[in-house]
Coordinates of N, CA and C and ligand atoms in Angstrom, one line a residue:
M1 N 28.0 27.0 -44.0 CA 26.8 27.9 -44.4 C 25.7 27.7 -43.4
L2 N 25.3 28.8 -42.6 CA 24.2 28.7 -41.7 C 22.8 28.8 -42.4
K3 N 22.1 27.7 -42.2 CA 20.8 27.6 -42.8 C 19.7 28.1 -41.9
I4 N 19.0 29.2 -42.3 CA 18.0 29.7 -41.3 C 16.6 29.7 -41.9
V5 N 15.7 29.4 -40.8 CA 14.3 29.5 -41.3 C 13.7 30.7 -40.5
V6 N 12.9 31.5 -41.2 CA 12.5 32.8 -40.5 C 10.8 32.6 -40.4
L7 N 10.5 32.8 -39.1 CA 9.0 32.7 -38.7 C 8.5 34.2 -38.7
V8 N 7.4 34.4 -39.4 CA 6.9 35.7 -39.4 C 5.3 35.6 -39.3
S9 N 4.7 36.9 -39.0 CA 3.3 37.0 -38.8 C 2.8 38.3 -39.7
G10 N 3.6 39.1 -40.1 CA 3.0 40.5 -40.6 C 3.7 40.9 -41.8
G11 N 4.1 42.1 -41.8 CA 4.6 42.8 -43.0 C 6.0 42.3 -43.4
G12 N 6.8 41.8 -42.5 CA 8.0 41.2 -42.9 C 9.1 42.2 -43.2
T13 N 9.1 43.4 -42.6 CA 10.2 44.3 -42.8 C 11.5 43.8 -42.3
N14 N 11.4 43.0 -41.1 CA 12.6 42.4 -40.5 C 13.2 41.3 -41.5
L15 N 12.2 40.5 -42.1 CA 12.8 39.6 -43.0 C 13.3 40.3 -44.2
Q16 N 12.7 41.3 -44.7 CA 13.4 42.2 -45.8 C 14.7 42.5 -45.5
A17 N 14.9 43.1 -44.1 CA 16.3 43.6 -43.8 C 17.3 42.4 -43.7
I18 N 16.8 41.1 -43.4 CA 17.8 39.9 -43.5 C 18.0 39.7 -45.1
I19 N 17.1 39.6 -45.9 CA 17.2 39.4 -47.3 C 18.3 40.3 -47.8
D20 N 18.0 41.8 -47.6 CA 18.9 42.7 -48.2 C 20.3 42.7 -47.6
S21 N 20.3 42.3 -46.3 CA 21.7 42.3 -45.6 C 22.6 41.1 -46.2
I22 N 21.8 39.9 -46.6 CA 22.5 38.9 -47.2 C 23.1 39.4 -48.7
R23 N 22.2 40.0 -49.4 CA 22.5 40.6 -50.7 C 23.6 41.5 -50.8
L24 N 23.7 42.3 -49.6 CA 24.8 43.3 -49.6 C 26.2 42.9 -48.9
G25 N 26.0 41.6 -48.4 CA 27.2 41.1 -47.9 C 27.3 41.5 -46.4
R26 N 26.4 42.1 -45.7 CA 26.4 42.4 -44.3 C 26.2 41.1 -43.5
I27 N 25.3 40.3 -44.1 CA 25.4 38.9 -43.3 C 26.0 37.9 -44.4
T28 N 27.1 37.2 -43.8 CA 27.8 36.3 -44.8 C 27.5 34.8 -44.2
N29 N 27.7 34.0 -45.0 CA 27.8 32.6 -44.7 C 26.5 32.1 -44.2
T30 N 25.4 32.7 -44.9 CA 23.9 32.5 -44.4 C 23.1 32.2 -45.6
E31 N 22.1 31.3 -45.4 CA 21.1 31.1 -46.5 C 19.7 31.0 -45.8
I32 N 18.8 31.8 -46.3 CA 17.5 31.5 -45.8 C 16.8 30.5 -46.6
V33 N 16.5 29.3 -45.8 CA 16.0 28.1 -46.5 C 14.5 28.0 -46.6
G34 N 13.9 28.7 -45.6 CA 12.4 28.8 -45.5 C 11.9 29.9 -44.8
V35 N 10.5 30.2 -45.1 CA 9.9 31.3 -44.4 C 8.6 30.7 -44.0
I36 N 8.2 30.7 -42.7 CA 6.9 30.2 -42.3 C 6.0 31.3 -41.5
S37 N 4.9 31.5 -42.0 CA 3.9 32.4 -41.4 C 2.8 31.7 -40.7
N38 N 2.2 32.4 -39.7 CA 1.0 31.7 -39.1 C -0.2 32.4 -39.8
K39 N 0.1 33.4 -40.6 CA -1.2 34.1 -41.2 C -1.0 34.0 -42.7
K40 N -2.1 33.6 -43.4 CA -2.2 33.3 -44.8 C -1.8 34.6 -45.6
D41 N -2.3 35.8 -45.1 CA -2.2 36.9 -45.9 C -1.1 37.9 -45.5
A42 N -0.1 37.3 -44.8 CA 1.1 38.0 -44.3 C 1.9 38.4 -45.5
Y43 N 2.1 39.6 -45.6 CA 2.9 40.2 -46.8 C 4.3 39.7 -46.7
A44 N 4.8 39.2 -45.6 CA 6.1 38.7 -45.6 C 6.2 37.3 -46.4
L45 N 5.2 36.6 -46.6 CA 5.2 35.6 -47.6 C 5.4 35.9 -48.9
E46 N 4.8 37.2 -49.3 CA 5.1 37.6 -50.7 C 6.6 38.0 -50.8
R47 N 7.1 38.7 -49.9 CA 8.6 39.1 -49.9 C 9.4 37.9 -50.1
A48 N 9.1 36.8 -49.3 CA 9.9 35.6 -49.5 C 9.9 35.0 -50.9
K49 N 8.6 34.9 -51.5 CA 8.4 34.2 -52.8 C 9.1 35.2 -53.8
D50 N 9.0 36.5 -53.7 CA 9.7 37.4 -54.6 C 11.2 37.3 -54.8
H51 N 11.7 36.7 -53.7 CA 13.2 36.5 -53.5 C 13.3 34.9 -53.9
G52 N 12.3 34.0 -54.3 CA 12.8 32.7 -54.5 C 13.0 31.9 -53.4
I53 N 12.4 32.4 -52.2 CA 12.6 31.6 -51.0 C 11.4 30.8 -50.7
D54 N 11.5 29.6 -50.3 CA 10.4 28.7 -50.0 C 9.5 29.3 -49.1
A55 N 8.3 29.3 -49.1 CA 7.4 30.1 -48.1 C 6.2 29.5 -47.9
Q56 N 5.6 29.2 -46.5 CA 4.4 28.5 -46.4 C 3.8 29.1 -45.3
C57 N 2.4 28.8 -45.2 CA 1.6 29.3 -43.9 C 1.3 28.1 -43.1
I58 N 1.4 28.1 -41.9 CA 1.0 27.0 -41.0 C 0.3 27.8 -39.9
S59 N -1.1 27.6 -39.9 CA -2.0 28.5 -39.1 C -2.6 27.6 -38.0
P60 N -2.7 28.2 -36.8 CA -3.3 27.5 -35.7 C -4.8 27.2 -36.0
K61 N -5.2 28.0 -36.9 CA -6.6 27.9 -37.3 C -7.0 26.8 -38.0
D62 N -6.1 26.2 -38.7 CA -6.3 25.0 -39.5 C -6.2 23.7 -38.7
Y63 N -6.0 23.8 -37.4 CA -5.9 22.4 -36.6 C -6.9 22.6 -35.5
E64 N -7.5 21.6 -35.2 CA -8.5 21.4 -34.1 C -7.9 21.6 -32.7
K65 N -6.8 21.0 -32.5 CA -6.1 21.2 -31.3 C -4.7 21.8 -31.5
R66 N -4.4 22.6 -30.4 CA -3.1 23.3 -30.4 C -2.0 22.4 -30.5
E67 N -2.0 21.2 -30.0 CA -1.0 20.2 -30.1 C -0.7 19.8 -31.6
E68 N -1.8 19.6 -32.4 CA -1.6 19.3 -33.7 C -0.9 20.4 -34.5
F69 N -1.2 21.6 -34.1 CA -0.5 22.7 -34.8 C 1.0 22.8 -34.4
D70 N 1.3 22.6 -33.0 CA 2.6 22.4 -32.6 C 3.6 21.3 -33.5
Q71 N 2.9 20.1 -33.5 CA 3.6 19.1 -34.2 C 3.7 19.5 -35.8
A72 N 2.7 20.1 -36.4 CA 2.9 20.5 -37.9 C 4.1 21.5 -37.9
L73 N 4.0 22.4 -37.1 CA 5.0 23.5 -37.2 C 6.4 22.8 -37.0
L74 N 6.6 21.9 -36.0 CA 7.8 21.5 -35.8 C 8.3 20.6 -37.0
H75 N 7.3 19.9 -37.4 CA 7.6 19.0 -38.6 C 8.1 19.8 -39.8
A76 N 7.3 20.9 -40.0 CA 7.9 21.8 -41.2 C 9.1 22.4 -41.1
I77 N 9.6 22.9 -39.8 CA 10.7 23.4 -39.6 C 11.9 22.3 -39.7
D78 N 11.5 21.2 -39.2 CA 12.6 20.0 -39.3 C 12.9 19.7 -40.7
Q79 N 11.9 19.9 -41.5 CA 12.2 19.4 -43.0 C 13.2 20.4 -43.6
Y80 N 13.5 21.6 -43.0 CA 14.4 22.3 -43.5 C 15.8 22.1 -42.9
Q81 N 15.8 21.3 -41.9 CA 17.1 21.1 -41.2 C 17.9 22.4 -40.8
P82 N 17.3 23.4 -40.2 CA 17.9 24.7 -40.2 C 18.9 24.6 -39.0
D83 N 19.9 25.5 -39.0 CA 21.0 25.6 -37.9 C 20.4 26.8 -36.9
L84 N 19.5 27.6 -37.5 CA 18.9 28.7 -36.6 C 17.5 29.1 -37.1
I85 N 16.8 29.3 -36.1 CA 15.4 29.9 -36.4 C 15.3 31.2 -35.9
V86 N 14.8 32.1 -36.9 CA 14.7 33.5 -36.5 C 13.3 33.9 -36.4
L87 N 12.9 34.4 -35.3 CA 11.5 34.9 -35.1 C 11.5 36.4 -35.5
A88 N 10.9 36.7 -36.6 CA 11.0 38.0 -37.1 C 9.6 38.7 -37.1
G89 N 9.1 39.1 -35.8 CA 7.7 39.6 -35.8 C 6.7 38.4 -35.8
Y90 N 7.1 37.3 -35.0 CA 6.2 36.1 -35.1 C 5.4 36.1 -33.9
L91 N 4.0 36.3 -34.0 CA 3.3 36.6 -32.9 C 2.5 35.5 -32.2
V92 N 3.1 34.2 -32.5 CA 2.6 33.0 -31.8 C 3.5 32.5 -30.7
I93 N 3.0 32.2 -29.5 CA 3.9 31.7 -28.5 C 4.5 30.4 -29.0
L94 N 5.8 30.2 -28.9 CA 6.4 29.0 -29.5 C 6.0 27.8 -28.7
P95 N 5.7 26.7 -29.3 CA 5.6 25.4 -28.7 C 6.7 25.0 -27.9
K96 N 6.4 24.5 -26.6 CA 7.5 24.0 -25.8 C 8.3 23.0 -26.5
L97 N 7.8 22.0 -27.3 CA 8.5 21.1 -27.9 C 9.6 21.6 -28.9
L98 N 9.2 22.8 -29.5 CA 10.0 23.5 -30.5 C 11.2 23.9 -29.9
V99 N 11.0 24.7 -28.7 CA 12.0 25.3 -27.9 C 13.1 24.2 -27.4
E100 N 12.5 23.2 -27.2 CA 13.2 22.0 -26.6 C 14.0 21.3 -27.6
A101 N 13.5 21.4 -28.9 CA 14.2 20.7 -30.0 C 15.3 21.5 -30.5
Y102 N 15.3 22.8 -30.3 CA 16.2 23.7 -30.8 C 16.8 24.6 -29.7
P103 N 17.5 23.9 -28.7 CA 18.1 24.9 -27.7 C 19.3 25.7 -28.2
N104 N 19.1 27.0 -27.8 CA 20.1 28.1 -28.1 C 20.1 28.2 -29.8
K105 N 19.0 27.7 -30.4 CA 19.1 27.9 -31.9 C 17.9 28.7 -32.4
I106 N 17.4 29.4 -31.4 CA 16.3 30.2 -31.9 C 16.5 31.6 -31.4
I107 N 16.3 32.7 -32.2 CA 16.4 34.0 -31.8 C 15.2 34.9 -32.1
N108 N 15.0 35.9 -31.3 CA 13.8 36.6 -31.6 C 14.3 38.2 -31.4
I109 N 13.5 39.0 -32.3 CA 13.7 40.5 -32.1 C 12.5 41.1 -31.4
H110 N 12.8 41.8 -30.4 CA 11.7 42.4 -29.5 C 11.9 43.9 -29.5
P111 N 10.8 44.6 -29.7 CA 10.9 46.0 -29.9 C 11.0 46.8 -28.6
S112 N 11.8 46.5 -27.6 CA 12.1 47.3 -26.5 C 13.5 47.0 -25.9
L113 N 14.0 47.6 -25.0 CA 15.2 47.2 -24.3 C 14.8 46.3 -23.1
I114 N 14.8 45.1 -23.4 CA 14.5 44.0 -22.4 C 15.5 44.2 -21.2
P115 N 15.1 44.1 -19.9 CA 13.9 43.6 -19.3 C 12.8 44.7 -19.2
S116 N 12.8 45.8 -19.7 CA 11.8 46.6 -19.8 C 10.7 46.3 -21.0
F117 N 9.4 46.6 -20.6 CA 8.3 46.3 -21.7 C 8.4 45.1 -22.5
C118 N 8.6 44.0 -21.6 CA 8.5 42.7 -22.2 C 7.8 41.7 -21.4
G119 N 7.6 40.5 -22.0 CA 6.8 39.5 -21.3 C 5.4 39.5 -21.8
A120 N 4.5 38.8 -21.1 CA 3.1 38.7 -21.5 C 2.5 39.9 -21.9
G121 N 1.8 40.0 -23.1 CA 1.1 41.2 -23.5 C 1.8 42.3 -24.1
F122 N 3.2 42.2 -24.0 CA 4.0 43.2 -24.8 C 4.4 42.8 -26.1
Y123 N 3.6 43.1 -27.0 CA 3.9 42.8 -28.5 C 3.4 43.9 -29.4
G124 N 4.0 44.1 -30.5 CA 3.5 45.0 -31.5 C 3.3 46.4 -30.9
L125 N 2.3 47.0 -31.2 CA 2.1 48.5 -30.8 C 1.9 48.6 -29.4
H126 N 1.6 47.6 -28.6 CA 1.3 47.6 -27.2 C 2.7 48.0 -26.5
V127 N 3.8 47.5 -27.1 CA 5.1 48.0 -26.4 C 5.3 49.4 -26.5
H128 N 5.0 50.0 -27.6 CA 5.3 51.5 -27.7 C 4.4 52.3 -27.0
E129 N 3.1 51.8 -26.9 CA 2.0 52.5 -26.2 C 2.6 52.6 -24.7
A130 N 3.0 51.5 -24.1 CA 3.5 51.4 -22.8 C 4.6 52.3 -22.6
V131 N 5.6 52.4 -23.5 CA 6.7 53.2 -23.4 C 6.3 54.7 -23.3
L132 N 5.3 55.1 -24.2 CA 4.9 56.5 -24.1 C 4.2 56.9 -22.9
A133 N 3.3 55.8 -22.5 CA 2.5 56.1 -21.3 C 3.3 56.2 -20.1
R134 N 4.6 55.6 -20.0 CA 5.5 55.7 -18.9 C 6.3 56.9 -19.0
G135 N 6.3 57.5 -20.3 CA 7.2 58.8 -20.3 C 8.7 58.4 -20.5
N136 N 9.0 57.3 -21.1 CA 10.4 57.0 -21.2 C 11.0 57.8 -22.2
K137 N 12.2 58.2 -22.0 CA 13.0 59.2 -23.0 C 13.8 58.1 -24.0
V138 N 13.9 57.0 -23.7 CA 14.8 56.1 -24.4 C 14.1 54.8 -24.5
T139 N 14.1 54.2 -25.7 CA 13.6 52.8 -25.7 C 14.6 52.2 -26.8
G140 N 14.2 51.1 -27.4 CA 15.1 50.4 -28.4 C 14.7 49.1 -28.7
A141 N 15.5 48.2 -29.2 CA 15.2 46.9 -29.5 C 16.3 45.9 -29.0
T142 N 15.8 44.6 -28.9 CA 16.7 43.6 -28.3 C 16.7 42.2 -29.1
V143 N 17.8 41.6 -29.5 CA 17.8 40.4 -30.0 C 18.3 39.5 -28.9
H144 N 17.3 38.4 -28.6 CA 17.7 37.5 -27.6 C 17.4 36.0 -28.0
F145 N 18.1 35.1 -27.4 CA 17.9 33.6 -27.6 C 16.5 33.3 -26.9
V146 N 15.9 32.4 -27.6 CA 14.6 32.0 -27.0 C 14.8 30.8 -26.1
D147 N 14.1 30.9 -24.7 CA 14.0 29.8 -23.9 C 12.5 29.6 -23.6
E148 N 12.3 28.8 -22.6 CA 10.8 28.5 -22.4 C 10.0 29.6 -21.9
G149 N 10.6 30.6 -21.4 CA 9.9 31.8 -20.9 C 9.5 32.8 -22.1
T150 N 8.9 33.9 -21.6 CA 8.6 34.8 -22.6 C 9.5 36.1 -22.6
D151 N 10.3 36.2 -23.6 CA 11.4 37.2 -23.7 C 12.5 37.1 -22.6
S152 N 12.8 35.9 -22.2 CA 13.5 35.7 -21.0 C 15.0 35.1 -21.3
G153 N 15.2 34.7 -22.6 CA 16.3 34.1 -22.9 C 17.6 35.0 -22.8
P154 N 18.9 34.5 -23.0 CA 20.0 35.3 -23.0 C 20.0 36.4 -24.2
I155 N 20.3 37.6 -23.7 CA 20.3 38.8 -24.6 C 21.6 38.7 -25.6
L156 N 21.5 39.0 -26.8 CA 22.6 39.0 -27.6 C 23.0 40.4 -28.0
L157 N 22.0 41.1 -28.5 CA 22.3 42.5 -29.0 C 21.2 43.4 -28.6
Q158 N 21.4 44.7 -28.3 CA 20.5 45.8 -28.0 C 21.0 47.1 -28.5
K159 N 20.0 47.9 -28.9 CA 20.4 49.2 -29.5 C 19.3 50.1 -29.0
A160 N 19.8 51.3 -28.5 CA 18.8 52.3 -28.0 C 18.3 53.2 -28.9
V161 N 17.1 53.6 -28.8 CA 16.4 54.7 -29.7 C 15.9 55.8 -28.9
C162 N 16.0 57.0 -29.3 CA 15.3 58.2 -28.5 C 13.8 58.2 -28.6
V163 N 13.2 58.5 -27.5 CA 11.7 58.8 -27.6 C 11.5 60.3 -27.8
K164 N 10.8 60.8 -28.7 CA 10.4 62.2 -28.8 C 9.0 62.5 -28.2
A165 N 8.9 63.8 -27.7 CA 7.7 64.3 -27.1 C 6.5 64.2 -28.0
T166 N 6.7 64.3 -29.4 CA 5.7 64.3 -30.3 C 5.3 62.8 -30.9
D167 N 6.0 61.9 -30.3 CA 5.8 60.4 -30.9 C 4.4 60.0 -30.7
T168 N 3.9 59.3 -31.5 CA 2.7 58.4 -31.4 C 3.3 57.0 -31.4
P169 N 2.5 56.0 -30.9 CA 3.0 54.6 -31.0 C 3.4 54.3 -32.3
E170 N 2.7 54.6 -33.4 CA 3.1 54.2 -34.7 C 4.4 54.9 -35.1
I171 N 4.5 56.1 -34.8 CA 5.9 56.7 -35.2 C 7.1 56.2 -34.4
L172 N 6.8 56.0 -33.1 CA 7.8 55.4 -32.4 C 8.1 53.8 -32.9
Q173 N 7.1 53.2 -33.2 CA 7.3 51.8 -33.8 C 8.4 51.9 -35.0
R174 N 8.0 52.8 -35.9 CA 8.8 52.8 -37.1 C 10.2 53.3 -36.9
R175 N 10.3 54.3 -35.9 CA 11.7 54.6 -35.5 C 12.5 53.5 -34.9
V176 N 11.9 52.7 -34.1 CA 12.6 51.6 -33.4 C 12.9 50.6 -34.5
M177 N 12.1 50.4 -35.5 CA 12.4 49.4 -36.5 C 13.7 49.8 -37.4
E178 N 13.5 51.2 -37.9 CA 14.6 51.8 -38.6 C 15.8 51.9 -38.0
E179 N 15.9 52.5 -36.8 CA 17.1 52.7 -36.1 C 17.8 51.5 -35.3
A180 N 16.8 50.5 -35.1 CA 17.4 49.4 -34.2 C 17.1 47.9 -34.9
E181 N 15.9 47.6 -34.9 CA 15.5 46.2 -35.3 C 16.3 45.8 -36.7
W182 N 16.2 46.7 -37.6 CA 16.7 46.3 -39.1 C 18.2 46.2 -39.0
L183 N 18.8 46.8 -38.0 CA 20.3 46.7 -37.9 C 20.8 45.6 -37.1
I184 N 20.2 45.4 -35.8 CA 20.7 44.5 -34.9 C 20.2 43.0 -35.3
L185 N 19.2 42.9 -35.9 CA 18.8 41.5 -36.3 C 19.8 40.8 -37.3
P186 N 20.1 41.5 -38.4 CA 21.1 41.1 -39.2 C 22.4 41.0 -38.6
Q187 N 22.8 41.8 -37.8 CA 24.2 41.7 -37.1 C 24.3 40.5 -36.3
A188 N 23.2 40.1 -35.5 CA 23.1 39.0 -34.6 C 23.2 37.7 -35.5
I189 N 22.6 37.6 -36.7 CA 22.7 36.5 -37.5 C 24.1 36.3 -38.0
D190 N 24.7 37.5 -38.5 CA 26.0 37.4 -39.2 C 26.9 37.0 -38.0
A191 N 26.8 37.4 -36.8 CA 27.7 37.0 -35.7 C 27.5 35.4 -35.5
I192 N 26.4 34.9 -35.3 CA 26.2 33.6 -35.2 C 26.7 32.8 -36.4
A193 N 26.5 33.2 -37.6 CA 26.9 32.5 -38.8 C 28.3 32.3 -38.8
N194 N 29.1 33.3 -38.2 CA 30.6 33.3 -38.3 C 31.1 32.9 -37.0
G195 N 30.4 32.2 -36.2 CA 31.0 31.6 -35.0 C 31.4 32.5 -34.0
R196 N 30.9 33.9 -33.9 CA 31.4 34.9 -33.1 C 30.6 34.9 -31.8
V197 N 29.6 34.0 -31.6 CA 28.7 34.0 -30.3 C 29.0 32.9 -29.4
Q198 N 29.1 33.2 -28.1 CA 29.2 32.2 -27.1 C 28.1 32.3 -26.0
I199 N 27.7 31.3 -25.5 CA 26.7 31.4 -24.5 C 27.3 30.6 -23.3
K200 N 27.5 31.2 -22.2 CA 28.0 30.7 -21.0 C 27.2 31.2 -19.7
N201 N 26.7 30.3 -18.9 CA 25.9 30.7 -17.7 C 24.8 31.6 -17.9
N202 N 24.2 31.3 -19.1 CA 22.9 32.1 -19.6 C 23.3 33.5 -20.1
I203 N 24.6 33.8 -20.2 CA 25.0 35.1 -20.8 C 25.5 34.9 -22.2
A204 N 25.0 35.7 -23.1 CA 25.4 35.5 -24.6 C 26.4 36.6 -24.8
T205 N 27.6 36.3 -25.4 CA 28.6 37.2 -25.8 C 29.0 37.2 -27.2
I206 N 29.3 38.3 -27.7 CA 29.6 38.3 -29.2 C 31.2 38.8 -29.1
F207 N 31.9 38.1 -29.8 CA 33.4 38.4 -29.8 C 34.0 38.5 -31.1
Ligands
GRF1 C1 8.5 44.3 -35.2 O1 8.3 45.5 -34.4 C2 9.0 43.3 -34.3 O2 9.8 43.7 -33.3 C3 7.7 42.9 -33.7 O3 6.7 42.9 -34.6 C4 7.1 43.9 -35.7 C5 7.3 43.1 -37.0 O4 7.5 43.8 -38.1 N1 7.6 41.7 -32.8 P1 7.8 43.1 -39.5 O5 6.7 42.0 -39.7 O6 9.2 42.5 -39.4 O7 7.7 44.2 -40.5

């Protein structure tokens, strides 16, 4: 059984997609052992509690120094002894010590086709604003492993989504979530849970 901890910052629709996929048998061999938010009022925490999942907030605002927050977050995650950490809309840059403690055991969902529209500053609506500003006709989402860079780890799954002339950033964000994120994040977890993922020379393959 793959034990996963999900880190969130907002509404938690990706968390909900994981919860639903486990319930529907689309993700097998997996248990969500904890949800951690950096924001106290994140609706994702309510979603977790509604499903009987242990949920807590660890906010950088509650610590004087960034290093103290980093340690607290690592400690909280360690308590769950997870096999995989899933970043599902988590808007905090991950502490280096966490990435080092869990090599190839952290995945992130990013709302574009990496390497386009990723890296510093590309999060949330900014990604979709940039896609529209460039006039792209196709965008999408990417699940990738997390390394010490920003959005730079091995790519695990991607799905393309059409951009429409009438799109606003909000409409495009919603379509990318519905048509890509909510599908490929559960698929990625299921593949990892069932031993179908290999990483070799920084290339991740699902077989
Ligand atoms: C998603 O678009 C995700 O890709 C991005 O933030 C959003 C989170 O949405 N990083 P939710 O909290 O899962 O609803």
